Every structure is written in structure tokens, then in C-alpha cells.
XYZ file of C-alpha atoms in Angstrom:
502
model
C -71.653 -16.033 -39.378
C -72.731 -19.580 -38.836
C -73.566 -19.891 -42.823
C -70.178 -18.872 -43.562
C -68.510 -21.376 -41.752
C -70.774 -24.237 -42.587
C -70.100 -22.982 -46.271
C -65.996 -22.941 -45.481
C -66.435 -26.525 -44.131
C -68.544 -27.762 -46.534
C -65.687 -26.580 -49.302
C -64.121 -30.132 -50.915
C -60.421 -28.472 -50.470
C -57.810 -29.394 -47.935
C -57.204 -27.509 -44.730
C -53.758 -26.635 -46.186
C -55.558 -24.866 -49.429
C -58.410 -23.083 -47.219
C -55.626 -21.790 -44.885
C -53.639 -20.640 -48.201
C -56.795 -19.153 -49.789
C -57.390 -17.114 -46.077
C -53.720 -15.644 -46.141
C -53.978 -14.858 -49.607
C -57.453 -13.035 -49.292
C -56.020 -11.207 -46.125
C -52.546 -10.115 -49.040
C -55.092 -8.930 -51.701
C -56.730 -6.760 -48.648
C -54.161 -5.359 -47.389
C -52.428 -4.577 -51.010
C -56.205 -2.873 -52.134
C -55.674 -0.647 -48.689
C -52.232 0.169 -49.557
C -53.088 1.259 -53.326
C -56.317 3.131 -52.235
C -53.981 5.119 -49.516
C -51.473 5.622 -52.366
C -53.869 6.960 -54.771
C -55.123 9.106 -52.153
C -51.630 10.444 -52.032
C -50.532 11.265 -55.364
C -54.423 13.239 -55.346
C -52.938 15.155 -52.317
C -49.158 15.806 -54.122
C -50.992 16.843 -57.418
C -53.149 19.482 -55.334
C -50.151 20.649 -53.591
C -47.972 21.202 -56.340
C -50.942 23.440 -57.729
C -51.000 25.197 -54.622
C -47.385 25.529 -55.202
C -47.699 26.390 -58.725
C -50.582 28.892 -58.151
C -48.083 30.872 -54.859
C -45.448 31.333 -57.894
C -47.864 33.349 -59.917
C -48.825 35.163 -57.153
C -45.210 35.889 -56.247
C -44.874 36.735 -59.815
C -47.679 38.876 -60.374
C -46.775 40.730 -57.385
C -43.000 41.437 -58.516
C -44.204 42.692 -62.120
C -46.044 45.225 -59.829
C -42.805 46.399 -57.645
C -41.190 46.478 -61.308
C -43.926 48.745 -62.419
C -43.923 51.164 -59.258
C -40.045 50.887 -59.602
C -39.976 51.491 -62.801
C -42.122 54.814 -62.412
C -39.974 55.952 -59.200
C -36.414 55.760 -61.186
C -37.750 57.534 -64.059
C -38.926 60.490 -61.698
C -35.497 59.984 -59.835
C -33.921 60.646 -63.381
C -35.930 63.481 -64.203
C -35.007 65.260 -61.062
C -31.361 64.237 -60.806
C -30.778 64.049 -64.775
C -27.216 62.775 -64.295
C -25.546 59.621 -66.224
C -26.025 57.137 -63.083
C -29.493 57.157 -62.142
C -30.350 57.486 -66.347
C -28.152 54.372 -66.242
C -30.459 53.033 -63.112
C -33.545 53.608 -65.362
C -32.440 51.672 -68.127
C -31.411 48.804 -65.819
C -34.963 48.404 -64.026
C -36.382 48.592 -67.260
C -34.220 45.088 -68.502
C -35.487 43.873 -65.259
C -38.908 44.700 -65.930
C -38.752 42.763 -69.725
C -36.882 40.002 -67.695
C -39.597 39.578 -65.073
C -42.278 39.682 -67.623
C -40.615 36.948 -69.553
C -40.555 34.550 -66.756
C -44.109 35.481 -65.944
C -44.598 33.818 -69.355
C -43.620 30.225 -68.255
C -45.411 30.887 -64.776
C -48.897 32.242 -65.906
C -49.709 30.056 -69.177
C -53.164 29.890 -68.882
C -53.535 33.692 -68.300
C -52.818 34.321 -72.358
C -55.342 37.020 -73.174
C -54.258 38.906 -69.527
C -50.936 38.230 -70.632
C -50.987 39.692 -74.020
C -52.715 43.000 -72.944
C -50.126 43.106 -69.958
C -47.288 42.583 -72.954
C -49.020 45.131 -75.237
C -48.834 47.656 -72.370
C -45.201 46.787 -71.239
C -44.031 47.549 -74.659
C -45.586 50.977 -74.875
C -44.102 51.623 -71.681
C -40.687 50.648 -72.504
C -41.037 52.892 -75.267
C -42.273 55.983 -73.378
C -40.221 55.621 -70.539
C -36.682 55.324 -73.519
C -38.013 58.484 -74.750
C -38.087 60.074 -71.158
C -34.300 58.710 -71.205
C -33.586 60.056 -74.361
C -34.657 63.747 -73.331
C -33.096 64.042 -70.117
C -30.005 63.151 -71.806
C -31.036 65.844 -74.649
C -31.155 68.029 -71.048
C -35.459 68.437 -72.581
C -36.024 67.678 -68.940
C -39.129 69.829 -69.099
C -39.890 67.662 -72.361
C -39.529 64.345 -70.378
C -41.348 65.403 -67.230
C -44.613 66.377 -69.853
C -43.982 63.276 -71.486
C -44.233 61.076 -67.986
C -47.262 62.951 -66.880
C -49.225 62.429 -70.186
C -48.022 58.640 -71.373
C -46.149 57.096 -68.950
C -48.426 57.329 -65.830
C -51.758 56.413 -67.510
C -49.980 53.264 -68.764
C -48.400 52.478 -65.440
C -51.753 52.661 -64.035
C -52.712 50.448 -66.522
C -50.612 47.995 -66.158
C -51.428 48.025 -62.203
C -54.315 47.540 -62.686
C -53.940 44.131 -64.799
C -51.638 42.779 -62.541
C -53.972 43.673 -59.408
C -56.280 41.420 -61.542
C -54.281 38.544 -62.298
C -52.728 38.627 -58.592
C -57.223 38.511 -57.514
C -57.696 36.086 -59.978
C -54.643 33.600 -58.834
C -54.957 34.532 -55.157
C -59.072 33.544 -55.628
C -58.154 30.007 -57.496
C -55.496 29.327 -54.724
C -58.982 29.751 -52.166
C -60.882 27.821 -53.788
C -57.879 24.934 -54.441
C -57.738 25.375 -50.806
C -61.224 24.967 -49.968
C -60.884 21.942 -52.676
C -58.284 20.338 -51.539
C -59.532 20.083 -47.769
C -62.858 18.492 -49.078
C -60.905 15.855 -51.278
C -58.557 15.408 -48.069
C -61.788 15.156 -45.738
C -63.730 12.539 -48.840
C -59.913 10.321 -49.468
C -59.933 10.200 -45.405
C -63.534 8.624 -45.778
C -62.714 6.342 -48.619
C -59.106 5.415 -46.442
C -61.575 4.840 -43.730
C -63.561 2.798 -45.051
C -61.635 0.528 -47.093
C -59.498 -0.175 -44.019
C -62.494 -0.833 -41.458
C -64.180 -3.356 -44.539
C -60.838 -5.364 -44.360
C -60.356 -5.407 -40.828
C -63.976 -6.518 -40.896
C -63.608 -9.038 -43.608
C -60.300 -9.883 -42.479
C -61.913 -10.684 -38.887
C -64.666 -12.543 -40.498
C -62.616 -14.831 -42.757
C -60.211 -15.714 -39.587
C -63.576 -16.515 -37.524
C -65.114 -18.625 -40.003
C -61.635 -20.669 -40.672
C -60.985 -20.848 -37.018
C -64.541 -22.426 -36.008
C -64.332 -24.565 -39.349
C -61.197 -25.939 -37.650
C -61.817 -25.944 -33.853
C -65.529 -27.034 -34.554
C -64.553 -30.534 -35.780
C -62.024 -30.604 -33.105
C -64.380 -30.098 -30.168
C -66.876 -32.752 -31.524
C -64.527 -35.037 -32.387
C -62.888 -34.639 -29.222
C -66.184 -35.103 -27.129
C -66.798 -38.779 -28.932
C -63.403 -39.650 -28.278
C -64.297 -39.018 -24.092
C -67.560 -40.839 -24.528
C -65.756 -43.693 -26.546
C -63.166 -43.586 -23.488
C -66.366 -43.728 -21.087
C -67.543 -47.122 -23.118
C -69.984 -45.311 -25.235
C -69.742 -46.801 -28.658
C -73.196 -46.126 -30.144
C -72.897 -42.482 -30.761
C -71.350 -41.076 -34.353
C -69.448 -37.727 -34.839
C -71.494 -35.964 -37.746
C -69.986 -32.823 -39.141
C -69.861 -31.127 -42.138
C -66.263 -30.362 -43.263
C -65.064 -32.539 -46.838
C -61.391 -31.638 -45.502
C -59.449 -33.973 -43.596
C -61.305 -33.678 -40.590
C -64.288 -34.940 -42.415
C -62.434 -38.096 -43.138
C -60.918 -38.199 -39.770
C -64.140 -37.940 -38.505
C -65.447 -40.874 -40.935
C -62.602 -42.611 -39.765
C -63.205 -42.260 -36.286
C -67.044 -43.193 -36.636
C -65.887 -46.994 -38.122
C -64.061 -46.917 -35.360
C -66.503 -46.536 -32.981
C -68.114 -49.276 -35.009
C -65.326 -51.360 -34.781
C -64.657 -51.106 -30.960
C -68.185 -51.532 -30.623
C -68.639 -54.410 -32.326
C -65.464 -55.821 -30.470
C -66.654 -55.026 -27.133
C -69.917 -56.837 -27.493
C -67.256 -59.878 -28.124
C -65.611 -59.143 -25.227
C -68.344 -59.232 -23.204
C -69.900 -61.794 -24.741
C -66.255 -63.915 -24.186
C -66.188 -62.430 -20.459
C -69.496 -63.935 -19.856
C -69.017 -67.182 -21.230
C -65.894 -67.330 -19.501
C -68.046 -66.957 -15.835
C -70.458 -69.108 -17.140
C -67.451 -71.807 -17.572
C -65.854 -71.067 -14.147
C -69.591 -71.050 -12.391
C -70.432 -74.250 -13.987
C -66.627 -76.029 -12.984
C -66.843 -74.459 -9.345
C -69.993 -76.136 -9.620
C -69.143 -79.481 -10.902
C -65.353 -79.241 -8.481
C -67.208 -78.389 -5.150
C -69.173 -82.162 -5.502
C -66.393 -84.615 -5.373
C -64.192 -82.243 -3.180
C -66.736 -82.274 -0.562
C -67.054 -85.819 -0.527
C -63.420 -86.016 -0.312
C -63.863 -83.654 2.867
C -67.093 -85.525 4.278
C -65.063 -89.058 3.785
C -61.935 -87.900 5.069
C -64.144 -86.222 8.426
C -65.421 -89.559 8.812
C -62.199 -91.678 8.734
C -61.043 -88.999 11.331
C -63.604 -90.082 13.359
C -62.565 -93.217 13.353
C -66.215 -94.743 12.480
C -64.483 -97.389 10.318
C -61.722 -98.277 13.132
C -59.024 -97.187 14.469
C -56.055 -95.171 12.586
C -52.142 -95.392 12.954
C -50.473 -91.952 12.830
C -49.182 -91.841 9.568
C -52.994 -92.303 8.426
C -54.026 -89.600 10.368
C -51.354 -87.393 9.036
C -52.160 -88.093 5.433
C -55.900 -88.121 6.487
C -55.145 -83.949 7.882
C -53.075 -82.966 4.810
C -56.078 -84.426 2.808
C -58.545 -81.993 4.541
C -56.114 -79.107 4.506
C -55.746 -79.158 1.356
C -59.295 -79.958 0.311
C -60.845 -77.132 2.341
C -58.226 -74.486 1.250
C -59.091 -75.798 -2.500
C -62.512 -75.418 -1.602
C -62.267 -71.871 -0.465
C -61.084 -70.983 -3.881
C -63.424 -72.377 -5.713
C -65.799 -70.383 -3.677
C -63.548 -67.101 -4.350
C -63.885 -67.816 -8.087
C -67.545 -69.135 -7.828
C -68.074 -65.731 -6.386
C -65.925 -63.512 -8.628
C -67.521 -65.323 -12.016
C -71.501 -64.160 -10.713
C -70.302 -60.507 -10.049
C -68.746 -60.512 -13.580
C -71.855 -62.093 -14.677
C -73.916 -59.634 -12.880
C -75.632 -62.273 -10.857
C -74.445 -61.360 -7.405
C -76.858 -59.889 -5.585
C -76.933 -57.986 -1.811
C -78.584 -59.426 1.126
C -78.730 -56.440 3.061
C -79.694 -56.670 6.811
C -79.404 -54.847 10.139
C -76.753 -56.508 12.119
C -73.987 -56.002 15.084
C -71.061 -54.413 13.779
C -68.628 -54.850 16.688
C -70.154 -58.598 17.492
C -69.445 -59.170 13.698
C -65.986 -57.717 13.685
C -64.713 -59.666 17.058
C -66.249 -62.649 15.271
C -63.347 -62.439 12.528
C -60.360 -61.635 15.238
C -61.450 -65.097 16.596
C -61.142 -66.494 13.437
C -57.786 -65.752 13.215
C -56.751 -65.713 16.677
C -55.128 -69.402 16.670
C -52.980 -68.644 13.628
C -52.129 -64.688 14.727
C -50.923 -66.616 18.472
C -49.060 -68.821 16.826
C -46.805 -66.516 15.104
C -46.410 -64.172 18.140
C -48.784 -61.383 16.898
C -51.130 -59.772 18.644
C -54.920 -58.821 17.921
C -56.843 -55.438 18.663
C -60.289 -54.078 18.056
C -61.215 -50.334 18.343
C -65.162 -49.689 17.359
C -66.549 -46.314 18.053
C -69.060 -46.417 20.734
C -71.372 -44.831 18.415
C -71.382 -47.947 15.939
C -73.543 -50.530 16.647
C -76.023 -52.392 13.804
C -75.697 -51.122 10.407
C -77.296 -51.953 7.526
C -75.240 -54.470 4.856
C -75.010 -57.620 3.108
C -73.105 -59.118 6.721
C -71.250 -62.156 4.925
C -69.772 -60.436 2.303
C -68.744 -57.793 5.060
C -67.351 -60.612 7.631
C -65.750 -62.082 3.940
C -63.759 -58.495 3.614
C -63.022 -58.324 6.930
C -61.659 -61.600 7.158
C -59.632 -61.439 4.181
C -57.930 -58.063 5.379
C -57.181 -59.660 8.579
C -55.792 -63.000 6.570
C -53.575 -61.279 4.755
C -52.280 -58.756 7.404
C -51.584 -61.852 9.814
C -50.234 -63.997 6.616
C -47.618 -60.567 5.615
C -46.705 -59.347 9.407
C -43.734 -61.256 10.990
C -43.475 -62.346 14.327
C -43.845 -59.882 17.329
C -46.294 -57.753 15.085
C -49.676 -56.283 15.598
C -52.760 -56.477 13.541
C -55.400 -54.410 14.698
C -59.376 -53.709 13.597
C -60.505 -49.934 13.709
C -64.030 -49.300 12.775
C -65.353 -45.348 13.345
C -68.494 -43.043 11.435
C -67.295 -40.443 9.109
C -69.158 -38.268 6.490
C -72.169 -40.395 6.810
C -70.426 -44.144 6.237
C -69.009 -46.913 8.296
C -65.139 -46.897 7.602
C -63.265 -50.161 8.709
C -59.694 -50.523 9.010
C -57.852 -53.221 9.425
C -54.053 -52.533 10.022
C -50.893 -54.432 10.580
C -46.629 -53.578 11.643
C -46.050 -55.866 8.766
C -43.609 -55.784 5.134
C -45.489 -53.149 4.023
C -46.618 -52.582 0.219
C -44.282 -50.693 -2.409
C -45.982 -47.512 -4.233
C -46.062 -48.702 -7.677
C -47.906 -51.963 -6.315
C -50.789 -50.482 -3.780
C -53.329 -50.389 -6.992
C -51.550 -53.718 -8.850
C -52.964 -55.704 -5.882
C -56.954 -54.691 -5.808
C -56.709 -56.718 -9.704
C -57.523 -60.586 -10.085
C -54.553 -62.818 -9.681
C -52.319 -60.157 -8.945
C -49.838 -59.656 -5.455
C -47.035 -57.175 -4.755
C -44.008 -58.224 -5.819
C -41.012 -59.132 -3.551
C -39.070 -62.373 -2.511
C -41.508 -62.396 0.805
C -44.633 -62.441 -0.907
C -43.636 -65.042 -3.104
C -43.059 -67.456 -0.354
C -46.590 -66.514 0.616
C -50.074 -68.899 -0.644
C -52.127 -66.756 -2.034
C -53.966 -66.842 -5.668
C -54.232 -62.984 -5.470
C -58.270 -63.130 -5.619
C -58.733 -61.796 -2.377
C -58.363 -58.149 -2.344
C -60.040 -58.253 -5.682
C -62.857 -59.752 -4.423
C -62.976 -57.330 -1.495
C -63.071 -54.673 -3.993
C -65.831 -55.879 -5.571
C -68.165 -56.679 -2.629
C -66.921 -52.856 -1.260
C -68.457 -51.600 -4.637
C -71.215 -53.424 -4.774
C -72.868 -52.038 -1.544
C -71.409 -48.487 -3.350
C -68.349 -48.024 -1.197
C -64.503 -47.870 -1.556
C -61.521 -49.154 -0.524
C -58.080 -48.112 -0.086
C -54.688 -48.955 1.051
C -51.766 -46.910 2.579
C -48.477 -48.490 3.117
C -44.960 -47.448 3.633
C -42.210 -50.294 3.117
C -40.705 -51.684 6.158
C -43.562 -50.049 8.698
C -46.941 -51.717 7.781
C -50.074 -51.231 5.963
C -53.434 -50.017 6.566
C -56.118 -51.042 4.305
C -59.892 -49.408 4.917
C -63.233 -50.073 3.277
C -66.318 -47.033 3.468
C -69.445 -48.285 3.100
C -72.207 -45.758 2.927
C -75.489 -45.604 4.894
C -78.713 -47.756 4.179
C -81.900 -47.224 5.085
C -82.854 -49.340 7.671
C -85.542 -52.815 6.259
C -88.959 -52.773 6.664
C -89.987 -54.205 9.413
């Protein structure tokens, strides 16, 4: 069947004109069934109407022999009761004896020669038997009796005898139509048969070959689109069809082309673009950390003594500078992992020492505002095996932002268990909370949940993203649930490592 299809598809006509062509074919199929079961009809009506035809001679045949044994009976009725009436009876079943033999004419018209001998007969018997008549009524009964015995009998025999034959002879063709009629009946069932089962079989074929001419296309087509959607743009979609999936198909392949071509831009532009922003952090970080070393200096005080309002400005400066400085460093970062030049530094290090190093980060900032600070570890955790900045720069960034979004009175707290072979970390607050439509908004660069609150919040929105990305990097995942009103939870897996040679 696969020929057939690949010759369907191969056909330079439109999918409307093959589907036409199909339901067409399938018409002319089912019309050459119907006329075959028709013609096998009017074969069985013209043998039954000869069956039909051939019963009326037999009926016939059969009453010209009643007439004849009638016709001998009332003659020997006369001849013993030689009265008017059954004279009268006679002469009556000999008109019915002419009449049957007439209609036997238009019955029997391929019997002629039988016919003519049966006519030749029937006349000299209608001539005996009216001289019977007319000597009984000459009271010659004696005559008439003689005259029965020696003419009239032999011819009634003889006449018996021919219609014996033609009633063998019909009743022997109406066998044989019989026996004729059940083997056309049995051969027109075989031709029905088989004209029916080659459709159906044609029929079935034609519908498989348009069908996979159709859903072939479909299914390849459709598997480039979900490698196109997967980023593969190398690949082309070949098939064979010169219908409009073949140009859909050619149309689809440029563009595959085209996307690919444009990607390669993109990429090209996205790594240009970290290039830039690596080369700037670069070039920032060296005048804003003399403005920090200077500024640390004046502080203190190794060029004299300050008034307050110096020392003020002097704090704002280094406020500022370092919180400048820590985004540089978040984009510094964020430009090598889109460059792909961040690498891991995994070690073996203490989780919970690591963990209780970050609450103490925060710990002046979380006191200030009335919140306090927990830290739950499993007492089966102890060193793992990870890149431990990029951890501590995760875990501090959870803990920033749950201190920075929970108001005063909260609780932030650090939760850190084993499950299904990786190191989970939580790091929950009592805070805003996070709508629905924003909990996978805020994992993107420069993005934050929306809200009056988080407005009046610092923030460049790098710092979830980057948490992402150092979560994926060691081949974890992070998530966040939240509930508006009752806090947020946000946890990291990271899977096991095998431990570094030591």
C-alpha cells in the first residue's frame, strides 16, 4: 500500500480535487454494484416468468386431457341415457374442448408440430363424437355405441397420449429451468459477491491511501514544528505530496531557515550584549571602589578630624556606593552565565554553619524592624557538596527579600531538610505575600510583583533571577508558594554530588 500513497501524494492536484476524485471513484463503485445486482435481477424475473410461462402449459396440457376423458364420459352418458339434456351436455363439452384447444394455441407456441397432430386428431373427434350425437337422436343407439367403440376411443387414446407427451415434455423443461435457474442464481450470487467485496476492497484501499497521504504530512510536519519549538532549527520536513501540504511544508522549511538564521542573531546580539555589561561592570567597579576606599579613609579620620554633616554625607556616600556596587556584581554575574562563562566551584562544606552565617547577616536589619529569625536544619545535614558562595548568595538573597517584604512583628525563618536524594532549603517569611499570576513573573530579570508595597521597595528585580540561575546551574530548582496576606515560602533543591577527590 505504501506505493499507492506515495503515488496519491506525489499527484500535482489539490487536496480538494484528490478528495473529489476519491468520492467520485467510491459513486462509480457503488453505481457498477448496483447495475451488476440489477442485471442479476431482471436474469432472475426473465427465468421466473418462464417458469411461470412453462406451469401454464402444464396446466393447459393437463385440462385438454380432463376435456378428452370428459368428453369420452358424456358421450357414454348420452348413449346410455339418450335423452335431449345430457345430448345437449355432449355438445357443450365438446365447445369446451375446441375452446380449450384454442387457448392452448397462444400457450404452447413452440409445440407446432405436437400441436398440429393434437388439432388433426381433435377434429376427427369432433366429428365422430357429432355423429354419435346424431344417432342417438336418430334413437341408432346401437349405431352410436359401435361407432364409439371403433372411432371414437382409438382417437381419444390418441389424443391422450399426445397430451401425456407434451405435459412430459413441458413438465421436463420446467426441471431443467429449475435446475438452470438455481445454477444462474448460485453463479449471479458469485458475481454479486464479488463485485461487492472488490469495492469494499478498493473502496478501503482508496480511503487508506488518501487518509495517510493526508495525515502523513501532518505528523511530519507536526514533529518539526515540536523540534522548532524545542530550538531545533537545522532539521527540514521532506515529503512527497505536490498538494498544499507540499508547499506548506516548503513553506515551513524557509521558515525554519528564517528563525534559524534569526536566532543565531539573537544570540549573537545576547552575547554581545554580556560582553558590553561584563566589560562596563568592569570598567564601573574601578572608580566606585576608589570612591569606597577614599570615603573609608576620610571615615577614619586619617586626614583630620570631621564635623557631622561630613560624616553624614561621607555614610550616604558609602551606602550608596556599596549598594551600587552590589549590582554591578549582580549584573557582572548574570552577563557570564548568559555568556556561558560561569563556572561551579564545587566543594564540601558546613551546611548549617553556612546557613547561620546568612541569618547573621541580616540579623541587624531583621531586629530593627521587629522581626524575628529562625533556623531549622535536619540533624542529618551536615557538609554537602556545592559551589558554597553562590549557595550563601541564594540564601542571602531569599532572606533579603523576605526581611525587605515582611512588616514589623513578622518572622522569617530558614528550613533546610534531605528529600529524594537533594538538599531542599527554605527560606520563609509572615510577610505581603505574592499574587498567583506573579509567583513565575518574579524568577525573570528586572521583574517584581506588582503592588503599591513593592513599589516602595529598592530592588532592581535581579535577585531571584539570579537565584534561579545559580539553582540551575548546580542542576536544581526552585520554587515559590505564596498566599496574599499570609506569607511566602520560597525553596531551592539541589541534588547530590559526589564528594572531591581528596
Amino acid at each position: 500500500m505504501t506505493w499507492l500513497v506515495g503515488l496519491i501524494a506525489r499527484m500535482p492536484v489539490t487536496v480538494h480535487a484528490k478528495l473529489l476524485a476519491a468520492f467520485l471513484a467510491i459513486v462509480v463503485l457503488l453505481i457498477t454494484v448496483g447495475a451488476v445486482g440489477l442485471q442479476t435481477l431482471s436474469a432472475v424475473n426473465r427465468r421466473a416468468e418462464n417458469l411461470v410461462q412453462l406451469q401454464r402449459k402444464i396446466a393447459a396440457y393437463r385440462q385438454l386431457q380432463h376435456d378428452t376423458t370428459s368428453q369420452l364420459y358424456s358421450v357414454s352418458s348420452a348413449l346410455l341415457v339418450p335423452d335431449e339434456r345430457t345430448l345437449e351436455a355432449t355438445l357443450r363439452q365438446l365447445n369446451q374442448f375446441g375452446y380449450d384447444l384454442d387457448r392452448l394455441q397462444f400457450v404452447a407456441k413452440d409445440e407446432v408440430e405436437l400441436l398440429s397432430r393434437v388439432r388433426e386428431d381433435y377434429d376427427q373427434f369432433i366429428k365422430v363424437v357429432t355423429q354419435v350425437v346424431e344417432l342417438i337422436r336418430a334413437a341408432k343407439v346401437a349405431q352410436g355405441r359401435e361407432v364409439q367403440l371403433v372411432q371414437a376411443g382409438p382417437l381419444a387414446d390418441r389424443l391422450e397420449r399426445l397430451t401425456n407427451e407434451l405435459v412430459n415434455k413441458a413438465e421436463a423443461d420446467m426441471v431443467a429451468s429449475i435446475d438452470a435457474t438455481h445454477e444462474a442464481y448460485v453463479g449471479s450470487r458469485w458475481v454479486v459477491i464479488g463485485f461487492a467485496v472488490g469495492s469494499i476492497a478498493l473502496a478501503l484501499s482508496l480511503g487508506y491511501a488518501i487518509s495517510w497521504s493526508l495525515i502523513g504530512p501532518v505528523r511530519h510536519m507536526d514533529e518539526r514544528l515540536k523540534r522548532l519549538a524545542s530550538g531545533d532549527f537545522a532539521g527540514r520536513v521532506e515529503i512527497p505530496n505536490r498538494d498544499e501540504f507540499g508547499a506548506l511544508a516548503a513553506n515551513l522549511n524557509r521558515m525554519s531557515e528564517e528563525l534559524g538564521r534569526l536566532y543565531q542573531q539573537l544570540e549573537a546580539a545576547s552575547r554581545h550584549k554580556s560582553e558590553f555589561l561584563a566589560n562596563m561592570s568592569h570598567e564601573l567597579r574601578t572608580p566606585l571602589n576608589a570612591i569606597i576606599g577614599f570615603s573609608e579613609v576620610l571615615l577614619e579620620r586619617m586626614f583630620g578630624e570631621l564635623n557631622p554633616k561630613q560624616e553624614e554625607y561621607l555614610q550616604d556616600i558609602m551606602t550608596s556606593g556599596r549598594h551600587l556596587l552590589s549590582l554591578i556584581n549582580d549584573i557582572l554575574d548574570l552577563s557570564k552565565i548568559e555568556a556561558g562563562r560561569m563556572e561551579l566551584e564545587p566543594s564540601a562544606f558546613d551546611l548549617p554553619a553556612a546557613l547561620e552565617g546568612c541569618l547573621t547577616l541580616v540579623r541587624e536589619r531583621a531586629t530593627r524592624h521587629g522581626i524575628t529569625l529562625g533556623l531549622t536544619v535536619d540533624e542529618h545535614l551536615g557538609q554537602i557538596v556545592a559551589d558554597e558562595r553562590k549557595v550563601r548568595q541564594v540564601v542571602l538573597n531569599l532572606l533579603s527579600n523576605a526581611v525587605k517584604f515582611t512588616p514589623q512583628g513578622g518572622r522569617v525563618a530558614i528550613n533546610a531538610v534531605r528529600a529524594d536524594g537533594a538538599t531542599e532549603i527554605s527560606v520563609s517569611d509572615t510577610g505581603i505575600g505574592i499574587a498567583a499570576e506573579d509567583q513565575e513573573l518574579i524568577f525573570e530579570e528586572f521583574r517584581q510583583a506588582g503592588g503599591d508595597y513593592t513599589r516602595k521597595r529598592e530592588g532592581t528585580g535581579l535577585g531571584l533571577a539570579l537565584a534561579r540561575k545559580f539553582v540551575e546551574l548546580h542542576g536544581g530548582r526552585i520554587w515559590v508558594k505564596s498566599e496574599m496576606g499570609k506569607g511566602s515560602t520560597f525553596t531551592f533543591a539541589l541534588p547530590e554530588r559526589p564528594w572531591p577527590a581528596s
